[in-house]
Tab-separated table of C-alpha atoms (C1' of nucleotides) in Angstrom:
chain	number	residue	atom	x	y	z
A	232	UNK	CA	115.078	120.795	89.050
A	233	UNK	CA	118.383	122.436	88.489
A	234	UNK	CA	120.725	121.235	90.502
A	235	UNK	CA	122.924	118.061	90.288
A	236	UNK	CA	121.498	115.842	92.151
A	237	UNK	CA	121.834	111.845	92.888
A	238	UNK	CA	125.066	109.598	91.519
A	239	UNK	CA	125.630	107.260	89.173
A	240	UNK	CA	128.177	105.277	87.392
A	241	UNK	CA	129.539	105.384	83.692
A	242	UNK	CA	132.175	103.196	81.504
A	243	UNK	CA	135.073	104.637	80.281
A	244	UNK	CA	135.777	103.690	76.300
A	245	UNK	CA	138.521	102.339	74.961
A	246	UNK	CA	139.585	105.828	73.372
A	247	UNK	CA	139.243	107.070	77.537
A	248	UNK	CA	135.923	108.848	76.757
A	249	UNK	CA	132.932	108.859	79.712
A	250	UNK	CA	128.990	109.857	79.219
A	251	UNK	CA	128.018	112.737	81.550
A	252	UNK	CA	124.865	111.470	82.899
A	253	UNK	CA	121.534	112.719	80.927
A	254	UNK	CA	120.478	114.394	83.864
A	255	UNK	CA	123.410	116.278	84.709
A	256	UNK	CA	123.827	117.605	81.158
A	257	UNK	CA	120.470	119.049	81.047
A	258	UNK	CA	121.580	120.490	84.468
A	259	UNK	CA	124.273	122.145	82.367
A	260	UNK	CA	121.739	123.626	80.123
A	261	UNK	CA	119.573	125.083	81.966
A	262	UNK	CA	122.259	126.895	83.584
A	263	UNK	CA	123.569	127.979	80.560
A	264	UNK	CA	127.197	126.446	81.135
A	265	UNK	CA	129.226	125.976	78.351
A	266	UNK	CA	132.209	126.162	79.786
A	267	UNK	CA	133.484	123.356	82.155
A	268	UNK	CA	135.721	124.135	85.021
A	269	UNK	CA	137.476	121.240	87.096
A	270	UNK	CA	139.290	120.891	90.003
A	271	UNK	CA	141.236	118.474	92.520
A	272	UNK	CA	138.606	118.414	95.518
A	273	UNK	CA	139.971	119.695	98.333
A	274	UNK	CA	138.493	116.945	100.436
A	275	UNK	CA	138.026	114.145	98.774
A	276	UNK	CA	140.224	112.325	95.893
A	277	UNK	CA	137.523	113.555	93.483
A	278	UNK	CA	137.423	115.816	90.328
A	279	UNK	CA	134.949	118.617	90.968
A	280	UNK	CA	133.498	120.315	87.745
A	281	UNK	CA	131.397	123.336	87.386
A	282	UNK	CA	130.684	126.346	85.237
A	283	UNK	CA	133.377	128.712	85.078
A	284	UNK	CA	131.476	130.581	88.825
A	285	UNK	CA	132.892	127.464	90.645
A	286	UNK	CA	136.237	128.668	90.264
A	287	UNK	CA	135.209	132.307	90.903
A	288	UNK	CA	133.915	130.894	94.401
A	289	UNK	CA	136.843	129.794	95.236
A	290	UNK	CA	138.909	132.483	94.298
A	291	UNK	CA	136.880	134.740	96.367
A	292	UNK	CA	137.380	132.173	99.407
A	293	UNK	CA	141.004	132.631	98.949
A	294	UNK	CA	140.538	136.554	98.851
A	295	UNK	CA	139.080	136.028	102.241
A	296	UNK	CA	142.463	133.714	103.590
A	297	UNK	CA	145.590	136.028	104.388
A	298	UNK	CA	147.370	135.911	101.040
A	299	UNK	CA	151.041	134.839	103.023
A	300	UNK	CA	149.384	132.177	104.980
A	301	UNK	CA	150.159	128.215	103.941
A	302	UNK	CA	146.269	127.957	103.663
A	303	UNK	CA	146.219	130.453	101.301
A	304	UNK	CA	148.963	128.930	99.047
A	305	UNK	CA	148.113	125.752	99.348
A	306	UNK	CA	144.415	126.646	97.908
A	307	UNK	CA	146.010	128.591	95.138
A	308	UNK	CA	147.740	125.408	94.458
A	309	UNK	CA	144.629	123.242	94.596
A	310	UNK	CA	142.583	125.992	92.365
A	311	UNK	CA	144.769	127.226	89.621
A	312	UNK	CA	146.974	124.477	89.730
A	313	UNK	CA	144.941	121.399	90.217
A	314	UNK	CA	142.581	123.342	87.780
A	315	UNK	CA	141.526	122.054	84.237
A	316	UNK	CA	138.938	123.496	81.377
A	317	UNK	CA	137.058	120.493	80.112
A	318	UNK	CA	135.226	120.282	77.262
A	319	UNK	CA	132.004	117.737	76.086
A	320	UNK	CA	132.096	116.191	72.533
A	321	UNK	CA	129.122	116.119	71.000
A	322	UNK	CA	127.597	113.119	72.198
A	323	UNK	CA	127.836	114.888	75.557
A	324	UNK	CA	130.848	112.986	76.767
A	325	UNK	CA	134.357	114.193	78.053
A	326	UNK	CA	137.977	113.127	78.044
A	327	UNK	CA	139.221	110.936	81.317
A	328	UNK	CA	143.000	112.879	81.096
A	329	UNK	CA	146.244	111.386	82.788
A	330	UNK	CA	144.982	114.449	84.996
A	331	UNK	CA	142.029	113.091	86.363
A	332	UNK	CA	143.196	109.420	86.741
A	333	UNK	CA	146.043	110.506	88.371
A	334	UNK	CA	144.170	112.081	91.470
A	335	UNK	CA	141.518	109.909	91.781
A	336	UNK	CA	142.427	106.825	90.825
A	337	UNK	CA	139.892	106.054	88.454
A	338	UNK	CA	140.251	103.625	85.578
A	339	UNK	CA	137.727	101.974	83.857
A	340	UNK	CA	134.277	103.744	85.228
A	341	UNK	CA	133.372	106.632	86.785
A	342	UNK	CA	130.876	107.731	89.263
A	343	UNK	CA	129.307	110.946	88.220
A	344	UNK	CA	128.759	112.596	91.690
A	345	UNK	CA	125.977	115.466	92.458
A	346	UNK	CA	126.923	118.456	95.138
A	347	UNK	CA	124.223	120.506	93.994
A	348	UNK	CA	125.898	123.685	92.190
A	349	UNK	CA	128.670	121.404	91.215
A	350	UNK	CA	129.730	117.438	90.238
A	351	UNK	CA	132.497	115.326	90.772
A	352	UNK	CA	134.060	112.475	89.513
A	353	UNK	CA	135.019	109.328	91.683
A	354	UNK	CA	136.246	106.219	91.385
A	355	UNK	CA	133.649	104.132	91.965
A	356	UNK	CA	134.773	101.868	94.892
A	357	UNK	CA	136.681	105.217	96.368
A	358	UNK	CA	132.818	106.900	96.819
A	359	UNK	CA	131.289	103.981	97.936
A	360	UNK	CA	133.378	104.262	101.262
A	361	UNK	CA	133.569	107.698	101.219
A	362	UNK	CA	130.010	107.748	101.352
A	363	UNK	CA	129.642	105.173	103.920
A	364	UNK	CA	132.451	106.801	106.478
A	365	UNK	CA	130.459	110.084	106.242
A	366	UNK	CA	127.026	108.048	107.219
A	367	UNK	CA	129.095	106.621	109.894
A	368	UNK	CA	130.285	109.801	111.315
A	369	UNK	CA	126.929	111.338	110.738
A	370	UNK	CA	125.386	108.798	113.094
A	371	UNK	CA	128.172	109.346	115.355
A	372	UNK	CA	127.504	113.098	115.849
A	373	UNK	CA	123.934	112.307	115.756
A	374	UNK	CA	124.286	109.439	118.857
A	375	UNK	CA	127.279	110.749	119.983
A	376	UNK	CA	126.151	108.944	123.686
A	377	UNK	CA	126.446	105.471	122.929
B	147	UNK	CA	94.147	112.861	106.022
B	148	UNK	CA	97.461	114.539	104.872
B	149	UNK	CA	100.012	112.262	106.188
B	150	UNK	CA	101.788	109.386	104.889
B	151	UNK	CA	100.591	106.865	107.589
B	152	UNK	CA	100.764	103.047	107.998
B	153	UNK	CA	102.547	100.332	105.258
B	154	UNK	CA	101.910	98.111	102.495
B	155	UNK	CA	103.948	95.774	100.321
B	156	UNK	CA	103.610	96.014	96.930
B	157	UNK	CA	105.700	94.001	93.713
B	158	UNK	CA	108.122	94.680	91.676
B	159	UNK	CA	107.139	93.689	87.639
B	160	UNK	CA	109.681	92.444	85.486
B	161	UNK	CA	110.141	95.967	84.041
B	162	UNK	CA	111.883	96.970	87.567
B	163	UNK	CA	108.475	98.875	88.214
B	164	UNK	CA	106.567	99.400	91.315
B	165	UNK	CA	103.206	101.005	92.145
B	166	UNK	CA	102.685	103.424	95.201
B	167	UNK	CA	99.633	102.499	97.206
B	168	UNK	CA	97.119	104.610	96.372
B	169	UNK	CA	96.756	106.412	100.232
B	170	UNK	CA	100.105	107.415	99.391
B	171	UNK	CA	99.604	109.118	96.079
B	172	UNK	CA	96.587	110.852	97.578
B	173	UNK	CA	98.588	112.454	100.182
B	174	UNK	CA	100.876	113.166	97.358
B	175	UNK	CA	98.268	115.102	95.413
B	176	UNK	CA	96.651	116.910	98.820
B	177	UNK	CA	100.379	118.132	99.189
B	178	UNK	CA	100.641	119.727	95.785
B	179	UNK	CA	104.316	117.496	95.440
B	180	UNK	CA	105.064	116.419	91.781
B	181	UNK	CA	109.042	116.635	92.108
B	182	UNK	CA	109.879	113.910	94.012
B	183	UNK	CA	112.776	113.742	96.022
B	184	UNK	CA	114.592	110.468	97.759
B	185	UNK	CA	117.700	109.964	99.640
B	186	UNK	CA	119.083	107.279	101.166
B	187	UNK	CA	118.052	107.268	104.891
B	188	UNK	CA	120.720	108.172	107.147
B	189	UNK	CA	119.954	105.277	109.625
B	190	UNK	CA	118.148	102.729	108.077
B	191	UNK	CA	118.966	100.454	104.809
B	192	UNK	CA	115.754	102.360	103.397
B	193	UNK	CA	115.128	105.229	100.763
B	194	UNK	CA	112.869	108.141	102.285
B	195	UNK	CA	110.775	109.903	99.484
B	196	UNK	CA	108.677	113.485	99.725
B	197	UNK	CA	108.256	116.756	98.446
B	198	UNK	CA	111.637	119.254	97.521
B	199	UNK	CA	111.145	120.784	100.959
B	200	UNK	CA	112.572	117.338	102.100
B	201	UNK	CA	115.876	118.446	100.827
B	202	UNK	CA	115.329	122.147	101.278
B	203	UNK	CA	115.460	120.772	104.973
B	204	UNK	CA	118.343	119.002	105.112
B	205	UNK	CA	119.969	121.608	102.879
B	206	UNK	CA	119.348	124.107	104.982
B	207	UNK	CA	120.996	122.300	108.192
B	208	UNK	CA	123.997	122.158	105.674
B	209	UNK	CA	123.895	126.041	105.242
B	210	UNK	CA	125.168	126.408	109.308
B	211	UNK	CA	128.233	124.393	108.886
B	212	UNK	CA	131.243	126.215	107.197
B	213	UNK	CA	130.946	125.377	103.493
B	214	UNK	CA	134.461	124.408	103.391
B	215	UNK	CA	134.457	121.908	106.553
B	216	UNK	CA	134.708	118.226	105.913
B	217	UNK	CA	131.704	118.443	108.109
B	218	UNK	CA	129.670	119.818	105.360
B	219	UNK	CA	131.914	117.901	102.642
B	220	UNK	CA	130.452	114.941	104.035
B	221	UNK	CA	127.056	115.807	104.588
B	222	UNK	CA	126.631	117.236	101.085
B	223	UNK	CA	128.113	113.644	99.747
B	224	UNK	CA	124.968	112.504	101.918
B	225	UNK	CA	122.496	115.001	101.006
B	226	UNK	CA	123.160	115.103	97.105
B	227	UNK	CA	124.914	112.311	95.900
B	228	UNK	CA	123.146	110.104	97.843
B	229	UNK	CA	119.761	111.886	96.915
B	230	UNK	CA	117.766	111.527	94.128
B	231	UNK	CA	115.109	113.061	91.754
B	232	UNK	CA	112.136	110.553	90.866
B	233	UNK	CA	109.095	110.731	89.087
B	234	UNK	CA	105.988	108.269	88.849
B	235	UNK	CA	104.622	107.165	85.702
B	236	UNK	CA	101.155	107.881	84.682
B	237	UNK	CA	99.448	104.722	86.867
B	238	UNK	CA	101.510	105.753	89.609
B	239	UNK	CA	104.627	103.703	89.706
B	240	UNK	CA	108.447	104.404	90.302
B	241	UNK	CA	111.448	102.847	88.985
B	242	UNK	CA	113.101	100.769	91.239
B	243	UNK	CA	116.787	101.288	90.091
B	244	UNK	CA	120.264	99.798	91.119
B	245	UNK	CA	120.632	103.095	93.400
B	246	UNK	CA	117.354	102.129	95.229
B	247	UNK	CA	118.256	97.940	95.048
B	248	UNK	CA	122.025	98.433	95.825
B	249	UNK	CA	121.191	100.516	99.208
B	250	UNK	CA	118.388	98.178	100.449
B	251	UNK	CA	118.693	95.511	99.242
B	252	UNK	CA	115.158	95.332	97.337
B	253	UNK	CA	114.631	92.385	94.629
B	254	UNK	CA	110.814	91.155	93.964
B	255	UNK	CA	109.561	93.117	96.359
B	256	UNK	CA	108.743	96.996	98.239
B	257	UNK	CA	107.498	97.687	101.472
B	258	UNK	CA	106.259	101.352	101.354
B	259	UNK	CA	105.977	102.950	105.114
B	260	UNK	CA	104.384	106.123	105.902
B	261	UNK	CA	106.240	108.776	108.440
B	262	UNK	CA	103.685	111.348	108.470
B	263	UNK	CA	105.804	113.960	105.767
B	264	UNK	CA	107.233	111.702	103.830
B	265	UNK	CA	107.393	107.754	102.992
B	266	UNK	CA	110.000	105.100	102.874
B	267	UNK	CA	110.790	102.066	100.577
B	268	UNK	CA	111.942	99.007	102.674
B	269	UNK	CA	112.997	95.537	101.563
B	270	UNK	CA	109.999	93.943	103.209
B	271	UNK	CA	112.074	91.347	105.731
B	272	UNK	CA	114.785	94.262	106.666
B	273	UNK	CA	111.008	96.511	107.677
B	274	UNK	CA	109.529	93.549	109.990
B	275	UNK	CA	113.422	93.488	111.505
B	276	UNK	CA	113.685	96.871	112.508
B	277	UNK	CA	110.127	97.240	113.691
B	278	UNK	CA	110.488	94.625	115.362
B	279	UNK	CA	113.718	95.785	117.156
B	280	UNK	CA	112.155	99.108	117.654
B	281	UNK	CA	109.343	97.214	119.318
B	282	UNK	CA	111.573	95.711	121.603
B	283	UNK	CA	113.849	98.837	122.460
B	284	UNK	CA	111.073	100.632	123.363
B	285	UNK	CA	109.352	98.188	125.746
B	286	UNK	CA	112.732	97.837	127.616
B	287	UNK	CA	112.653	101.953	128.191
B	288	UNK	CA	109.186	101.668	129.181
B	289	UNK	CA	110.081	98.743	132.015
B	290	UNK	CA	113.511	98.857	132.621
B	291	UNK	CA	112.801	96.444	135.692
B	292	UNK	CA	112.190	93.404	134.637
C	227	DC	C1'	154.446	110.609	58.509
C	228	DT	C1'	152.376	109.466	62.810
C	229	DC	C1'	149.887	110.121	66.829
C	230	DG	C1'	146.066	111.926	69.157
C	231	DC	C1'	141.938	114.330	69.393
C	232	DT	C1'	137.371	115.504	67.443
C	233	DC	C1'	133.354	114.676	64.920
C	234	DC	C1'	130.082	111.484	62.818
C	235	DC	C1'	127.451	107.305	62.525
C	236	DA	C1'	125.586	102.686	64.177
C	237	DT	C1'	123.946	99.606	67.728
C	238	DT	C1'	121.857	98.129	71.785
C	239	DG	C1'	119.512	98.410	75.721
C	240	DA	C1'	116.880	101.028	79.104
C	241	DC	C1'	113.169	103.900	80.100
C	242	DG	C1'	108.896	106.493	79.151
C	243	DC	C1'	104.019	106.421	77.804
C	244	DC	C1'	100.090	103.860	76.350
C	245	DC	C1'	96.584	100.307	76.755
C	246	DA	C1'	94.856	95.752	78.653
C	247	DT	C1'	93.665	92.507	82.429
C	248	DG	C1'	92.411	90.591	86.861
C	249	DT	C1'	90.787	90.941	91.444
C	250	DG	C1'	88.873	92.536	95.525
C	251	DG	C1'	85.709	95.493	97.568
C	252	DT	C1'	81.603	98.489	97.573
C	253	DC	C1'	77.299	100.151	96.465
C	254	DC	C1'	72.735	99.644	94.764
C	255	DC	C1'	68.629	97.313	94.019
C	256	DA	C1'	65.399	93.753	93.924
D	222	DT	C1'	69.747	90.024	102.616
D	223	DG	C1'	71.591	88.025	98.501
D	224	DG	C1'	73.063	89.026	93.925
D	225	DG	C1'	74.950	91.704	90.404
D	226	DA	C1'	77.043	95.657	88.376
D	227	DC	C1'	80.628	98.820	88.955
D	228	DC	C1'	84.917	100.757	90.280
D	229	DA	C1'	89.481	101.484	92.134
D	230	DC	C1'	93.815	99.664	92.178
D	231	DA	C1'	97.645	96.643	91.449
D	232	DT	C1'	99.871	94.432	87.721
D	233	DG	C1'	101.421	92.980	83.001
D	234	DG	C1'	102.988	93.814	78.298
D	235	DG	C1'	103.788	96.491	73.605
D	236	DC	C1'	106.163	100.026	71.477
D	237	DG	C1'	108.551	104.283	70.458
D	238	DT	C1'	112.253	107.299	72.007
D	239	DC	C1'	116.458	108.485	74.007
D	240	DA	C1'	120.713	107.629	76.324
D	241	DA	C1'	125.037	105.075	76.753
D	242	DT	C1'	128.500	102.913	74.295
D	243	DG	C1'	131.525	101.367	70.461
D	244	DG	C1'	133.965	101.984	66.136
D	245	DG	C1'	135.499	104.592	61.738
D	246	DA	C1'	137.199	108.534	59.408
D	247	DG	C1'	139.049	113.241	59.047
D	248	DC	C1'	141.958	116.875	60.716
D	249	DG	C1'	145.762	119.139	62.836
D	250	DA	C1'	149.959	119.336	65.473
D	251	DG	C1'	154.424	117.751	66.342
DNA sequence: CTCGCTCCCATTGACGCCCATGTGGTCCCA
DNA sequence: TGGGACCACATGGGCGTCAATGGGAGCGAG
C-alpha cells in the first residue's frame, strides 16, 4: 500500500531527533520522495509533510483564490511562510526545529499522523482530542435528530 | 457463504497475538482480500477490519466534500489516521497493538463479530453491552405501547 | 574556539516466521 | 452403535531480523 496510513507515536531524543515510523518511510520510497516539504496545517496545530507536489497543490489552490483577497494572502502566508524543507538522517529520523514545536506544541513525543498523500506531526495529547471532536461531530451530522 | 456472519471470542497469547476464527479467514480467502484494512469504528469502541475497498468507500465519500473544508479535515483525521494497515501471520493471527487496545479497551481477550463485508474486534463485555442495548432499542420501536 | 548539526555505531526490545502441542469434533469401520 | 484414527483449529514458545532509541565523534560555520 502506498499511502500513509494509521498513527502512531515516537520519542523525541535528547539531541531533539524523532523516528519517522517504518511504515511511513517505505511510503516515502515507493514514491520516490527525497525531498521533504512541511507546512503549518491550515486546520489543525499540526506539521504537514509531503514530497515537494504537496506544496505544488497548494500553490495551485491559491492560483484558484483571487490573488488580492485576505484568503489568498493569508494561504501564501501559511504555504511559503509557514513552509520548511526537512531532511531524514540516515537512520531515517528528522530534526524537531524551534519551528515545529512552536506551532504545535509538541515536546517530548510525537504522533506521526497519516492523511493519505501526506503526514503530519501532532502533539500527542493535541490529536487525541482532535480526533475525538471530529468523531463527535461526525456522529452529530450522522444523527443530527437526536 | 461469503459474508462475515455471527461472533466468537478468541485469546490474546502473551505475544499480544490473536487468531481469527477460521469462518472468518475463509470468507477472507473467497474475497480474494490479503491487504487488510481497519479503522476505528465511527460509533462503537470497536475496530472494523475488511478488504481496501473498505477505505476506497469511505474515501470516496471524502472525495464530495471540498478538500479544503474542516469537514473533510476531520473526516480524513478519521479515515487515515485513525485507519490502519494489518496483516495476519502465517496461522492466521493479528497483532493486537496499543492502537487496537487503547481504542477498545481489549486486554486478554477479542470478540470477533461478523457484519456481512467486513468484521469487527470487540472487547468481549463492551460486545454483550451494546447488543444488548441494541436488543432493547429495537424492541421498544417494535412496541412503542407498552 | 565553540556550538550545533550530521554521520556512525551500539543496544534493546518488538515483531515476523517457524515449529510444536492440545483439544474438540468428525468420519470411518468393525 | 461404540471405538479409534484423523483432522482442523486455537494456542504456545523459540529464534532471527529489523526498527526505535541513545551516545560518541567528526565537521563546518559563526
Amino acid at each position: 500500500m502506498n499511502r500513509f496510513l494509521s498513527h502512531a507515536t515516537n520519542r523525541v531524543d535528547a539531541k531533539g531527533r524523532v523516528s519517522v515510523p517504518a511504515p511511513f518511510r517505505s511510503v516515502l520510497q515507493e514514491r520516490q520522495i527525497q525531498e521533504l516539504y512541511g507546512f503549518q496545517d491550515f486546520v489543525f496545530p499540526a506539521i504537514s509533510i509531503g514530497g515537494p507536489e504537496l506544496m505544488e497543490r497548494f500553490e495551485r489552490q491559491l492560483g484558484q483564490l483571487d490573488a488580492f483577497s485576505p484568503e489568498a494572502h493569508q494561504m501564501s502566508l501559511l504555504v511559503h511562510g509557514g513552509g520548511v524543507f526537512m531532511k531524514l538522517d540516515p537512520e531515517g529520523r528528522l530534526m524537531v526545529t524551534d519551528f515545529i514545536r512552536a506551532f504545535t506544541g509538541i515536546t517530548t513525543e510525537v504522533t506521526f499522523v497519516g492523511r493519505a498523500d501526506y503526514f503530519q506531526l501532532w502533539q500527542p495529547r493535541a490529536f487525541q482530542d482532535a480526533q475525538q471532536a471530529a468523531r463527535l461531530a461526525h456522529q452529530r451530522r450522522s444523527a443530527p435528530a437526536t
